[in-house]
JSON list of C-alpha atoms in Angstrom, two decimals:
[
{"chain": "Q", "resi": 12, "resn": "MET", "atom": "CA", "xyz": [-50.11, -9.94, 2.69]},
{"chain": "Q", "resi": 13, "resn": "GLU", "atom": "CA", "xyz": [-47.32, -10.58, 5.27]},
{"chain": "Q", "resi": 14, "resn": "LYS", "atom": "CA", "xyz": [-43.77, -9.30, 5.01]},
{"chain": "Q", "resi": 15, "resn": "GLN", "atom": "CA", "xyz": [-40.99, -11.66, 4.75]},
{"chain": "Q", "resi": 16, "resn": "GLU", "atom": "CA", "xyz": [-37.97, -11.32, 6.76]},
{"chain": "Q", "resi": 17, "resn": "ILE", "atom": "CA", "xyz": [-35.11, -11.58, 4.19]},
{"chain": "Q", "resi": 18, "resn": "LYS", "atom": "CA", "xyz": [-31.76, -12.82, 6.09]},
{"chain": "Q", "resi": 19, "resn": "ILE", "atom": "CA", "xyz": [-28.70, -11.52, 4.47]},
{"chain": "Q", "resi": 20, "resn": "GLU", "atom": "CA", "xyz": [-25.63, -13.58, 5.83]},
{"chain": "Q", "resi": 21, "resn": "GLU", "atom": "CA", "xyz": [-22.32, -12.19, 5.87]},
{"chain": "Q", "resi": 22, "resn": "LYS", "atom": "CA", "xyz": [-19.69, -13.52, 3.24]},
{"chain": "Q", "resi": 23, "resn": "LYS", "atom": "CA", "xyz": [-16.51, -14.70, 5.18]},
{"chain": "Q", "resi": 24, "resn": "PRO", "atom": "CA", "xyz": [-13.46, -14.26, 3.27]},
{"chain": "Q", "resi": 25, "resn": "LEU", "atom": "CA", "xyz": [-12.10, -17.30, 1.83]},
{"chain": "Q", "resi": 26, "resn": "LEU", "atom": "CA", "xyz": [-9.01, -17.09, 3.54]},
{"chain": "Q", "resi": 27, "resn": "PRO", "atom": "CA", "xyz": [-8.08, -15.62, 7.21]},
{"chain": "Q", "resi": 28, "resn": "ARG", "atom": "CA", "xyz": [-6.84, -12.24, 7.37]},
{"chain": "Q", "resi": 29, "resn": "ILE", "atom": "CA", "xyz": [-3.42, -12.09, 8.41]},
{"chain": "Q", "resi": 30, "resn": "ASP", "atom": "CA", "xyz": [-2.00, -9.32, 10.64]},
{"chain": "Q", "resi": 31, "resn": "ILE", "atom": "CA", "xyz": [1.27, -8.76, 9.49]},
{"chain": "Q", "resi": 32, "resn": "ASP", "atom": "CA", "xyz": [4.08, -5.81, 11.06]},
{"chain": "Q", "resi": 33, "resn": "LEU", "atom": "CA", "xyz": [5.60, -3.31, 9.24]},
{"chain": "Q", "resi": 34, "resn": "ASP", "atom": "CA", "xyz": [8.48, -4.43, 10.29]},
{"chain": "Q", "resi": 35, "resn": "THR", "atom": "CA", "xyz": [8.04, -7.96, 8.42]},
{"chain": "Q", "resi": 36, "resn": "LYS", "atom": "CA", "xyz": [6.54, -6.41, 5.51]},
{"chain": "Q", "resi": 37, "resn": "LYS", "atom": "CA", "xyz": [9.64, -3.95, 4.87]},
{"chain": "Q", "resi": 38, "resn": "GLU", "atom": "CA", "xyz": [11.28, -7.24, 4.70]},
{"chain": "Q", "resi": 39, "resn": "ILE", "atom": "CA", "xyz": [8.61, -8.84, 1.97]},
{"chain": "Q", "resi": 40, "resn": "ALA", "atom": "CA", "xyz": [9.18, -5.83, -0.21]},
{"chain": "Q", "resi": 41, "resn": "LYS", "atom": "CA", "xyz": [12.97, -6.05, -0.55]},
{"chain": "Q", "resi": 42, "resn": "ILE", "atom": "CA", "xyz": [13.24, -9.47, -0.70]},
{"chain": "Q", "resi": 43, "resn": "GLY", "atom": "CA", "xyz": [10.84, -9.08, -3.60]},
{"chain": "Q", "resi": 44, "resn": "MET", "atom": "CA", "xyz": [12.84, -6.18, -4.77]},
{"chain": "Q", "resi": 45, "resn": "THR", "atom": "CA", "xyz": [15.76, -7.94, -4.76]},
{"chain": "Q", "resi": 46, "resn": "ALA", "atom": "CA", "xyz": [14.76, -11.51, -6.61]},
{"chain": "Q", "resi": 47, "resn": "SER", "atom": "CA", "xyz": [12.60, -9.49, -9.15]},
{"chain": "Q", "resi": 48, "resn": "MET", "atom": "CA", "xyz": [15.88, -7.57, -9.97]},
{"chain": "Q", "resi": 49, "resn": "GLY", "atom": "CA", "xyz": [18.05, -10.75, -10.04]},
{"chain": "Q", "resi": 50, "resn": "ILE", "atom": "CA", "xyz": [15.40, -11.72, -12.76]},
{"chain": "Q", "resi": 51, "resn": "THR", "atom": "CA", "xyz": [15.64, -8.83, -14.79]},
{"chain": "Q", "resi": 52, "resn": "VAL", "atom": "CA", "xyz": [19.61, -9.33, -14.97]},
{"chain": "Q", "resi": 53, "resn": "ALA", "atom": "CA", "xyz": [19.22, -13.33, -15.53]},
{"chain": "Q", "resi": 54, "resn": "THR", "atom": "CA", "xyz": [17.06, -13.03, -18.07]},
{"chain": "Q", "resi": 55, "resn": "SER", "atom": "CA", "xyz": [18.35, -10.06, -19.48]},
{"chain": "Q", "resi": 56, "resn": "MET", "atom": "CA", "xyz": [21.08, -12.01, -21.48]},
{"chain": "Q", "resi": 57, "resn": "TYR", "atom": "CA", "xyz": [18.66, -14.93, -22.87]},
{"chain": "Q", "resi": 58, "resn": "MET", "atom": "CA", "xyz": [16.34, -11.95, -25.03]},
{"chain": "Q", "resi": 59, "resn": "LYS", "atom": "CA", "xyz": [16.47, -14.55, -28.37]},
{"chain": "Q", "resi": 60, "resn": "ASN", "atom": "CA", "xyz": [14.59, -16.39, -26.53]},
{"chain": "Q", "resi": 61, "resn": "LYS", "atom": "CA", "xyz": [10.59, -16.08, -26.45]},
{"chain": "Q", "resi": 62, "resn": "PHE", "atom": "CA", "xyz": [9.66, -17.34, -23.07]},
{"chain": "Q", "resi": 63, "resn": "MET", "atom": "CA", "xyz": [12.82, -15.35, -21.61]},
{"chain": "Q", "resi": 64, "resn": "LYS", "atom": "CA", "xyz": [11.95, -11.87, -23.22]},
{"chain": "Q", "resi": 65, "resn": "ARG", "atom": "CA", "xyz": [8.26, -12.55, -21.33]},
{"chain": "Q", "resi": 66, "resn": "LEU", "atom": "CA", "xyz": [9.76, -13.40, -18.50]},
{"chain": "Q", "resi": 67, "resn": "HIS", "atom": "CA", "xyz": [12.03, -10.60, -18.54]},
{"chain": "Q", "resi": 68, "resn": "VAL", "atom": "CA", "xyz": [9.15, -8.24, -18.66]},
{"chain": "Q", "resi": 69, "resn": "VAL", "atom": "CA", "xyz": [7.09, -10.01, -16.21]},
{"chain": "Q", "resi": 70, "resn": "ALA", "atom": "CA", "xyz": [10.17, -9.16, -13.38]},
{"chain": "Q", "resi": 71, "resn": "GLY", "atom": "CA", "xyz": [10.96, -5.83, -14.51]},
{"chain": "Q", "resi": 72, "resn": "VAL", "atom": "CA", "xyz": [7.13, -5.41, -14.26]},
{"chain": "Q", "resi": 73, "resn": "ALA", "atom": "CA", "xyz": [7.01, -7.41, -10.52]},
{"chain": "Q", "resi": 74, "resn": "LEU", "atom": "CA", "xyz": [10.57, -4.68, -9.20]},
{"chain": "Q", "resi": 75, "resn": "VAL", "atom": "CA", "xyz": [8.71, -1.61, -10.07]},
{"chain": "Q", "resi": 76, "resn": "GLY", "atom": "CA", "xyz": [5.53, -3.19, -7.89]},
{"chain": "Q", "resi": 77, "resn": "PHE", "atom": "CA", "xyz": [8.18, -3.83, -4.75]},
{"chain": "Q", "resi": 78, "resn": "SER", "atom": "CA", "xyz": [9.32, -0.93, -5.70]},
{"chain": "Q", "resi": 79, "resn": "TYR", "atom": "CA", "xyz": [6.42, 1.41, -4.94]},
{"chain": "Q", "resi": 80, "resn": "TRP", "atom": "CA", "xyz": [5.32, -1.22, -2.42]},
{"chain": "Q", "resi": 81, "resn": "HIS", "atom": "CA", "xyz": [8.78, -0.75, -0.37]},
{"chain": "Q", "resi": 82, "resn": "HIS", "atom": "CA", "xyz": [8.38, 3.29, -0.75]},
{"chain": "Q", "resi": 83, "resn": "THR", "atom": "CA", "xyz": [4.98, 3.68, 0.01]},
{"chain": "Q", "resi": 84, "resn": "LEU", "atom": "CA", "xyz": [6.23, 1.53, 3.63]},
{"chain": "Q", "resi": 85, "resn": "TYR", "atom": "CA", "xyz": [8.42, 3.98, 4.66]},
{"chain": "Q", "resi": 86, "resn": "GLN", "atom": "CA", "xyz": [6.34, 6.91, 4.28]},
{"chain": "Q", "resi": 87, "resn": "PRO", "atom": "CA", "xyz": [5.09, 8.78, 7.26]},
{"chain": "Q", "resi": 88, "resn": "ALA", "atom": "CA", "xyz": [1.59, 7.91, 9.25]},
{"chain": "Q", "resi": 89, "resn": "LYS", "atom": "CA", "xyz": [-0.85, 10.74, 8.22]},
{"chain": "Q", "resi": 90, "resn": "LYS", "atom": "CA", "xyz": [-2.70, 12.68, 11.33]},
{"chain": "Q", "resi": 91, "resn": "LYS", "atom": "CA", "xyz": [-6.40, 13.09, 11.38]},
{"chain": "Q", "resi": 92, "resn": "GLU", "atom": "CA", "xyz": [-6.31, 15.82, 13.37]},
{"chain": "Q", "resi": 93, "resn": "ASN", "atom": "CA", "xyz": [-7.47, 18.88, 11.65]},
{"chain": "Q", "resi": 94, "resn": "LYS", "atom": "CA", "xyz": [-5.58, 21.88, 13.68]},
{"chain": "Q", "resi": 95, "resn": "GLU", "atom": "CA", "xyz": [-6.69, 25.28, 13.22]},
{"chain": "Q", "resi": 96, "resn": "LEU", "atom": "CA", "xyz": [-4.42, 27.35, 11.11]},
{"chain": "Q", "resi": 97, "resn": "PRO", "atom": "CA", "xyz": [-3.75, 31.00, 11.91]},
{"chain": "Q", "resi": 98, "resn": "THR", "atom": "CA", "xyz": [-6.30, 33.51, 10.66]},
{"chain": "Q", "resi": 99, "resn": "PRO", "atom": "CA", "xyz": [-6.05, 37.41, 11.26]},
{"chain": "Q", "resi": 100, "resn": "SER", "atom": "CA", "xyz": [-9.19, 37.10, 13.40]},
{"chain": "Q", "resi": 101, "resn": "ASN", "atom": "CA", "xyz": [-7.41, 34.77, 15.69]},
{"chain": "Q", "resi": 102, "resn": "GLU", "atom": "CA", "xyz": [-4.78, 36.31, 15.59]},
{"chain": "Q", "resi": 103, "resn": "LYS", "atom": "CA", "xyz": [-5.64, 39.15, 16.83]},
{"chain": "Q", "resi": 104, "resn": "GLN", "atom": "CA", "xyz": [-7.81, 37.40, 19.42]},
{"chain": "Q", "resi": 105, "resn": "THR", "atom": "CA", "xyz": [-4.81, 36.22, 21.30]},
{"chain": "Q", "resi": 106, "resn": "GLU", "atom": "CA", "xyz": [-3.24, 39.39, 21.27]},
{"chain": "Q", "resi": 107, "resn": "ASP", "atom": "CA", "xyz": [-5.94, 41.05, 23.15]},
{"chain": "Q", "resi": 108, "resn": "LYS", "atom": "CA", "xyz": [-5.88, 38.39, 26.06]},
{"chain": "Q", "resi": 109, "resn": "GLU", "atom": "CA", "xyz": [-2.39, 38.88, 26.60]}
]
């Protein structure tokens, strides 16, 4: 029997990936928070209407999502370096060298 080669094609994304800098992401998060807050406040006055009630809930969830995203954008980047923690054996070796 002959071995057949199987060609695996890489899947291309449907939309091109756009790299956005951090400042632009922060501005988008702020605009999203402002818009969802405004919708939440505006729909709170019309809670007897079924559509407005649903829109109020969706806008509230969007506000929480944008707030979380905004919070994570302001966190410092984690360093991947493994710094050696001082242990009693390391401290003794440093004292002996001095």
